[in-house]
mmCIF file with all atom_site columns, C-alpha atoms in Angstrom:
data_model
loop_
_atom_site.group_PDB
_atom_site.id
_atom_site.type_symbol
_atom_site.label_atom_id
_atom_site.label_alt_id
_atom_site.label_comp_id
_atom_site.label_asym_id
_atom_site.label_entity_id
_atom_site.label_seq_id
_atom_site.pdbx_PDB_ins_code
_atom_site.Cartn_x
_atom_site.Cartn_y
_atom_site.Cartn_z
_atom_site.occupancy
_atom_site.B_iso_or_equiv
_atom_site.pdbx_formal_charge
_atom_site.auth_seq_id
_atom_site.auth_comp_id
_atom_site.auth_asym_id
_atom_site.auth_atom_id
_atom_site.pdbx_PDB_model_num
ATOM 1   C CA . MET A 1 1   ? -0.384  0.137  0.048  1.00 0.00 ? 28  MET A CA 1
ATOM 2   C CA . GLU A 1 2   ? 1.901   3.709  -1.182 1.00 0.00 ? 29  GLU A CA 1
ATOM 3   C CA . LEU A 1 3   ? 0.394   5.977  0.984  1.00 0.00 ? 30  LEU A CA 1
ATOM 4   C CA . SER A 1 4   ? 1.248   9.594  0.507  1.00 0.00 ? 31  SER A CA 1
ATOM 5   C CA . MET A 1 5   ? 0.189   12.643 3.410  1.00 0.00 ? 32  MET A CA 1
ATOM 6   C CA . ILE A 1 6   ? -1.091  16.054 1.573  1.00 0.00 ? 33  ILE A CA 1
ATOM 7   C CA . ARG A 1 7   ? -2.045  18.707 3.796  1.00 0.00 ? 34  ARG A CA 1
ATOM 8   C CA . LEU A 1 8   ? -5.182  20.417 3.236  1.00 0.00 ? 35  LEU A CA 1
ATOM 9   C CA . ASP A 1 9   ? -6.008  24.349 3.433  1.00 0.00 ? 36  ASP A CA 1
ATOM 10  C CA . ALA A 1 10  ? -7.327  26.738 1.560  1.00 0.00 ? 37  ALA A CA 1
ATOM 11  C CA . ASP A 1 11  ? -4.857  26.128 -1.157 1.00 0.00 ? 38  ASP A CA 1
ATOM 12  C CA . THR A 1 12  ? -4.821  22.558 -1.643 1.00 0.00 ? 39  THR A CA 1
ATOM 13  C CA . LEU A 1 13  ? -8.658  21.617 -0.320 1.00 0.00 ? 40  LEU A CA 1
ATOM 14  C CA . THR A 1 14  ? -10.203 20.304 -3.536 1.00 0.00 ? 41  THR A CA 1
ATOM 15  C CA . GLN A 1 15  ? -14.390 19.737 -3.766 1.00 0.00 ? 42  GLN A CA 1
ATOM 16  C CA . ASP A 1 16  ? -13.485 16.157 -3.946 1.00 0.00 ? 43  ASP A CA 1
ATOM 17  C CA . HIS A 1 17  ? -11.223 16.111 -0.671 1.00 0.00 ? 44  HIS A CA 1
ATOM 18  C CA . PHE A 1 18  ? -13.794 17.306 1.105  1.00 0.00 ? 45  PHE A CA 1
ATOM 19  C CA . ASP A 1 19  ? -16.273 15.113 -0.010 1.00 0.00 ? 46  ASP A CA 1
ATOM 20  C CA . GLN A 1 20  ? -14.154 12.447 0.984  1.00 0.00 ? 47  GLN A CA 1
ATOM 21  C CA . LEU A 1 21  ? -13.548 13.731 4.382  1.00 0.00 ? 48  LEU A CA 1
ATOM 22  C CA . PHE A 1 22  ? -17.230 14.528 4.751  1.00 0.00 ? 49  PHE A CA 1
ATOM 23  C CA . LEU A 1 23  ? -18.348 11.455 3.892  1.00 0.00 ? 50  LEU A CA 1
ATOM 24  C CA . LEU A 1 24  ? -15.199 9.706  6.157  1.00 0.00 ? 51  LEU A CA 1
ATOM 25  C CA . GLU A 1 25  ? -16.663 11.664 9.309  1.00 0.00 ? 52  GLU A CA 1
ATOM 26  C CA . GLN A 1 26  ? -20.042 10.479 8.793  1.00 0.00 ? 53  GLN A CA 1
ATOM 27  C CA . ASP A 1 27  ? -18.183 6.621  8.402  1.00 0.00 ? 54  ASP A CA 1
ATOM 28  C CA . CYS A 1 28  ? -17.255 6.944  11.729 1.00 0.00 ? 55  CYS A CA 1
ATOM 29  C CA . GLY A 1 29  ? -20.207 6.557  13.275 1.00 0.00 ? 56  GLY A CA 1
ATOM 30  C CA . LEU A 1 30  ? -20.268 9.568  15.496 1.00 0.00 ? 57  LEU A CA 1
ATOM 31  C CA . ASP A 1 31  ? -21.723 12.454 15.789 1.00 0.00 ? 58  ASP A CA 1
ATOM 32  C CA . SER A 1 32  ? -19.988 13.963 12.628 1.00 0.00 ? 59  SER A CA 1
ATOM 33  C CA . TYR A 1 33  ? -19.611 17.830 11.955 1.00 0.00 ? 60  TYR A CA 1
ATOM 34  C CA . PRO A 1 34  ? -21.904 19.713 9.825  1.00 0.00 ? 61  PRO A CA 1
ATOM 35  C CA . PRO A 1 35  ? -20.260 20.640 6.755  1.00 0.00 ? 62  PRO A CA 1
ATOM 36  C CA . GLU A 1 36  ? -20.000 23.859 6.971  1.00 0.00 ? 63  GLU A CA 1
ATOM 37  C CA . VAL A 1 37  ? -18.244 23.602 10.402 1.00 0.00 ? 64  VAL A CA 1
ATOM 38  C CA . LEU A 1 38  ? -15.917 20.890 9.206  1.00 0.00 ? 65  LEU A CA 1
ATOM 39  C CA . LEU A 1 39  ? -15.061 22.580 6.080  1.00 0.00 ? 66  LEU A CA 1
ATOM 40  C CA . GLU A 1 40  ? -14.107 25.965 9.101  1.00 0.00 ? 67  GLU A CA 1
ATOM 41  C CA . CYS A 1 41  ? -12.173 23.584 10.474 1.00 0.00 ? 68  CYS A CA 1
ATOM 42  C CA . VAL A 1 42  ? -10.051 22.385 7.884  1.00 0.00 ? 69  VAL A CA 1
ATOM 43  C CA . VAL A 1 43  ? -9.212  25.599 6.514  1.00 0.00 ? 70  VAL A CA 1
ATOM 44  C CA . ASP A 1 44  ? -8.544  27.541 9.769  1.00 0.00 ? 71  ASP A CA 1
ATOM 45  C CA . LEU A 1 45  ? -6.761  24.869 11.690 1.00 0.00 ? 72  LEU A CA 1
ATOM 46  C CA . GLU A 1 46  ? -3.740  22.218 10.275 1.00 0.00 ? 73  GLU A CA 1
ATOM 47  C CA . THR A 1 47  ? -5.325  19.435 8.654  1.00 0.00 ? 74  THR A CA 1
ATOM 48  C CA . PHE A 1 48  ? -3.581  16.601 7.006  1.00 0.00 ? 75  PHE A CA 1
ATOM 49  C CA . GLY A 1 49  ? -5.431  13.536 4.786  1.00 0.00 ? 76  GLY A CA 1
ATOM 50  C CA . CYS A 1 50  ? -3.804  10.156 4.510  1.00 0.00 ? 77  CYS A CA 1
ATOM 51  C CA . PHE A 1 51  ? -4.489  9.033  0.727  1.00 0.00 ? 78  PHE A CA 1
ATOM 52  C CA . GLU A 1 52  ? -3.795  5.629  -1.060 1.00 0.00 ? 79  GLU A CA 1
ATOM 53  C CA . GLY A 1 53  ? -3.871  7.309  -4.743 1.00 0.00 ? 80  GLY A CA 1
ATOM 54  C CA . GLU A 1 54  ? -7.149  9.543  -4.527 1.00 0.00 ? 81  GLU A CA 1
ATOM 55  C CA . LYS A 1 55  ? -8.886  7.768  -2.314 1.00 0.00 ? 82  LYS A CA 1
ATOM 56  C CA . LEU A 1 56  ? -8.847  9.206  1.672  1.00 0.00 ? 83  LEU A CA 1
ATOM 57  C CA . LEU A 1 57  ? -7.873  6.827  4.082  1.00 0.00 ? 84  LEU A CA 1
ATOM 58  C CA . GLY A 1 58  ? -8.094  8.830  7.615  1.00 0.00 ? 85  GLY A CA 1
ATOM 59  C CA . PHE A 1 59  ? -7.257  12.360 8.750  1.00 0.00 ? 86  PHE A CA 1
ATOM 60  C CA . VAL A 1 60  ? -6.606  14.208 11.593 1.00 0.00 ? 87  VAL A CA 1
ATOM 61  C CA . THR A 1 61  ? -7.164  18.343 12.276 1.00 0.00 ? 88  THR A CA 1
ATOM 62  C CA . THR A 1 62  ? -4.720  19.852 15.348 1.00 0.00 ? 89  THR A CA 1
ATOM 63  C CA . HIS A 1 63  ? -4.462  23.007 16.512 1.00 0.00 ? 90  HIS A CA 1
ATOM 64  C CA . TYR A 1 64  ? -1.292  24.833 17.540 1.00 0.00 ? 91  TYR A CA 1
ATOM 65  C CA . SER A 1 65  ? -0.546  28.459 19.316 1.00 0.00 ? 92  SER A CA 1
ATOM 66  C CA . SER A 1 66  ? 2.725   28.833 21.060 1.00 0.00 ? 93  SER A CA 1
ATOM 67  C CA . ARG A 1 67  ? 0.396   31.223 23.616 1.00 0.00 ? 94  ARG A CA 1
ATOM 68  C CA . TYR A 1 68  ? -2.192  28.426 24.812 1.00 0.00 ? 95  TYR A CA 1
ATOM 69  C CA . LEU A 1 69  ? -1.566  24.371 26.178 1.00 0.00 ? 96  LEU A CA 1
ATOM 70  C CA . ASN A 1 70  ? 1.833   25.429 27.209 1.00 0.00 ? 97  ASN A CA 1
ATOM 71  C CA . GLY A 1 71  ? 2.646   25.516 23.252 1.00 0.00 ? 98  GLY A CA 1
ATOM 72  C CA . SER A 1 72  ? 1.883   21.743 22.308 1.00 0.00 ? 99  SER A CA 1
ATOM 73  C CA . VAL A 1 73  ? -0.140  20.862 19.824 1.00 0.00 ? 100 VAL A CA 1
ATOM 74  C CA . TYR A 1 74  ? -3.937  19.886 20.303 1.00 0.00 ? 101 TYR A CA 1
ATOM 75  C CA . ILE A 1 75  ? -5.685  16.622 18.420 1.00 0.00 ? 102 ILE A CA 1
ATOM 76  C CA . ILE A 1 76  ? -8.774  18.103 17.659 1.00 0.00 ? 103 ILE A CA 1
ATOM 77  C CA . ASN A 1 77  ? -9.774  14.870 14.982 1.00 0.00 ? 104 ASN A CA 1
ATOM 78  C CA . LEU A 1 78  ? -8.568  11.556 14.025 1.00 0.00 ? 105 LEU A CA 1
ATOM 79  C CA . ASN A 1 79  ? -10.797 9.709  12.008 1.00 0.00 ? 106 ASN A CA 1
ATOM 80  C CA . VAL A 1 80  ? -10.132 6.598  9.964  1.00 0.00 ? 107 VAL A CA 1
ATOM 81  C CA . ARG A 1 81  ? -11.651 4.955  7.302  1.00 0.00 ? 108 ARG A CA 1
ATOM 82  C CA . ARG A 1 82  ? -13.211 1.897  8.484  1.00 0.00 ? 109 ARG A CA 1
ATOM 83  C CA . SER A 1 83  ? -12.526 -0.145 6.219  1.00 0.00 ? 110 SER A CA 1
ATOM 84  C CA . ALA A 1 84  ? -8.451  1.076  6.594  1.00 0.00 ? 111 ALA A CA 1
ATOM 85  C CA . ARG A 1 85  ? -8.772  0.963  10.306 1.00 0.00 ? 112 ARG A CA 1
ATOM 86  C CA . ARG A 1 86  ? -5.764  -1.565 11.518 1.00 0.00 ? 113 ARG A CA 1
ATOM 87  C CA . GLN A 1 87  ? -3.506  -1.102 8.852  1.00 0.00 ? 114 GLN A CA 1
ATOM 88  C CA . GLY A 1 88  ? -1.707  1.655  10.496 1.00 0.00 ? 115 GLY A CA 1
ATOM 89  C CA . ILE A 1 89  ? -3.246  4.673  8.872  1.00 0.00 ? 116 ILE A CA 1
ATOM 90  C CA . ALA A 1 90  ? -3.446  6.569  12.716 1.00 0.00 ? 117 ALA A CA 1
ATOM 91  C CA . THR A 1 91  ? -0.135  5.995  13.191 1.00 0.00 ? 118 THR A CA 1
ATOM 92  C CA . VAL A 1 92  ? 0.916   7.284  10.110 1.00 0.00 ? 119 VAL A CA 1
ATOM 93  C CA . LEU A 1 93  ? -1.059  10.404 10.912 1.00 0.00 ? 120 LEU A CA 1
ATOM 94  C CA . LEU A 1 94  ? 0.049   10.423 14.585 1.00 0.00 ? 121 LEU A CA 1
ATOM 95  C CA . HIS A 1 95  ? 3.977   10.162 13.327 1.00 0.00 ? 122 HIS A CA 1
ATOM 96  C CA . HIS A 1 96  ? 3.367   12.526 10.582 1.00 0.00 ? 123 HIS A CA 1
ATOM 97  C CA . ILE A 1 97  ? 2.437   15.347 12.660 1.00 0.00 ? 124 ILE A CA 1
ATOM 98  C CA . CYS A 1 98  ? 4.427   14.735 15.243 1.00 0.00 ? 125 CYS A CA 1
ATOM 99  C CA . GLN A 1 99  ? 7.886   15.000 12.696 1.00 0.00 ? 126 GLN A CA 1
ATOM 100 C CA . TYR A 1 100 ? 5.755   18.043 10.817 1.00 0.00 ? 127 TYR A CA 1
ATOM 101 C CA . TYR A 1 101 ? 5.360   20.170 14.199 1.00 0.00 ? 128 TYR A CA 1
ATOM 102 C CA . HIS A 1 102 ? 8.548   19.336 15.537 1.00 0.00 ? 129 HIS A CA 1
ATOM 103 C CA . SER A 1 103 ? 10.594  20.442 12.755 1.00 0.00 ? 130 SER A CA 1
ATOM 104 C CA . ARG A 1 104 ? 8.437   23.605 12.394 1.00 0.00 ? 131 ARG A CA 1
ATOM 105 C CA . HIS A 1 105 ? 7.884   24.467 15.824 1.00 0.00 ? 132 HIS A CA 1
ATOM 106 C CA . SER A 1 106 ? 10.369  22.467 17.881 1.00 0.00 ? 133 SER A CA 1
ATOM 107 C CA . ARG A 1 107 ? 7.211   21.045 19.563 1.00 0.00 ? 134 ARG A CA 1
ATOM 108 C CA . ARG A 1 108 ? 7.166   17.450 21.443 1.00 0.00 ? 135 ARG A CA 1
ATOM 109 C CA . THR A 1 109 ? 4.026   17.395 23.327 1.00 0.00 ? 136 THR A CA 1
ATOM 110 C CA . VAL A 1 110 ? 0.660   17.058 21.559 1.00 0.00 ? 137 VAL A CA 1
ATOM 111 C CA . SER A 1 111 ? -2.480  16.247 23.785 1.00 0.00 ? 138 SER A CA 1
ATOM 112 C CA . LEU A 1 112 ? -5.885  15.200 23.070 1.00 0.00 ? 139 LEU A CA 1
ATOM 113 C CA . ASP A 1 113 ? -9.329  14.254 24.649 1.00 0.00 ? 140 ASP A CA 1
ATOM 114 C CA . VAL A 1 114 ? -10.075 10.579 23.847 1.00 0.00 ? 141 VAL A CA 1
ATOM 115 C CA . GLY A 1 115 ? -13.315 8.398  25.495 1.00 0.00 ? 142 GLY A CA 1
ATOM 116 C CA . LYS A 1 116 ? -12.950 6.319  27.778 1.00 0.00 ? 143 LYS A CA 1
ATOM 117 C CA . THR A 1 117 ? -15.208 3.663  25.901 1.00 0.00 ? 144 THR A CA 1
ATOM 118 C CA . ASN A 1 118 ? -12.863 3.737  23.044 1.00 0.00 ? 145 ASN A CA 1
ATOM 119 C CA . ALA A 1 119 ? -10.806 0.978  23.908 1.00 0.00 ? 146 ALA A CA 1
ATOM 120 C CA . GLY A 1 120 ? -8.839  0.736  20.609 1.00 0.00 ? 147 GLY A CA 1
ATOM 121 C CA . ALA A 1 121 ? -8.010  4.214  20.761 1.00 0.00 ? 148 ALA A CA 1
ATOM 122 C CA . LEU A 1 122 ? -6.385  4.232  23.966 1.00 0.00 ? 149 LEU A CA 1
ATOM 123 C CA . ALA A 1 123 ? -4.506  1.483  23.183 1.00 0.00 ? 150 ALA A CA 1
ATOM 124 C CA . LEU A 1 124 ? -3.152  2.820  20.032 1.00 0.00 ? 151 LEU A CA 1
ATOM 125 C CA . TYR A 1 125 ? -2.266  6.312  22.231 1.00 0.00 ? 152 TYR A CA 1
ATOM 126 C CA . ARG A 1 126 ? -0.542  3.912  24.837 1.00 0.00 ? 153 ARG A CA 1
ATOM 127 C CA . LYS A 1 127 ? 1.523   1.576  22.651 1.00 0.00 ? 154 LYS A CA 1
ATOM 128 C CA . LEU A 1 128 ? 2.630   5.072  20.220 1.00 0.00 ? 155 LEU A CA 1
ATOM 129 C CA . GLY A 1 129 ? 4.119   6.819  24.359 1.00 0.00 ? 156 GLY A CA 1
ATOM 130 C CA . PHE A 1 130 ? 0.787   8.854  24.708 1.00 0.00 ? 157 PHE A CA 1
ATOM 131 C CA . ARG A 1 131 ? 0.675   9.328  28.560 1.00 0.00 ? 158 ARG A CA 1
ATOM 132 C CA . GLU A 1 132 ? -2.891  9.994  30.880 1.00 0.00 ? 159 GLU A CA 1
ATOM 133 C CA . LEU A 1 133 ? -2.799  12.738 32.477 1.00 0.00 ? 160 LEU A CA 1
ATOM 134 C CA . GLY A 1 134 ? -6.640  12.435 33.482 1.00 0.00 ? 161 GLY A CA 1
ATOM 135 C CA . ILE A 1 135 ? -10.174 11.903 32.962 1.00 0.00 ? 162 ILE A CA 1
ATOM 136 C CA . LEU A 1 136 ? -12.367 14.458 32.043 1.00 0.00 ? 163 LEU A CA 1
ATOM 137 C CA . SER A 1 137 ? -16.372 14.184 33.660 1.00 0.00 ? 164 SER A CA 1
#
């Protein structure tokens, strides 16, 4: 499987990319963002897509601010197409954002929130070295 990473922003986001983002968001079975909110997130924040050819397999949306969160990177959304899960796509996305932010901002801290019932995500984050800092109520 040959994968490519594309930073999706106002200059690179095509209608096809957006349609795939929206369908992938719905495919994940969660309360998906309305199209206008998803578009705003992609354009205003940092979103990276993992593609096999033209097919979007997963994406991650992040926020970085040197003034907030002690200058850490915050993962807002990470989604992988159901049919592409357990194939390393989330790991590729996470490694990519870590390298991206480290090379541009010397950031090593990445934070996120994950539901305590999302066992698959919790196992992945632990495997990749994330530490639990607390439980949100």
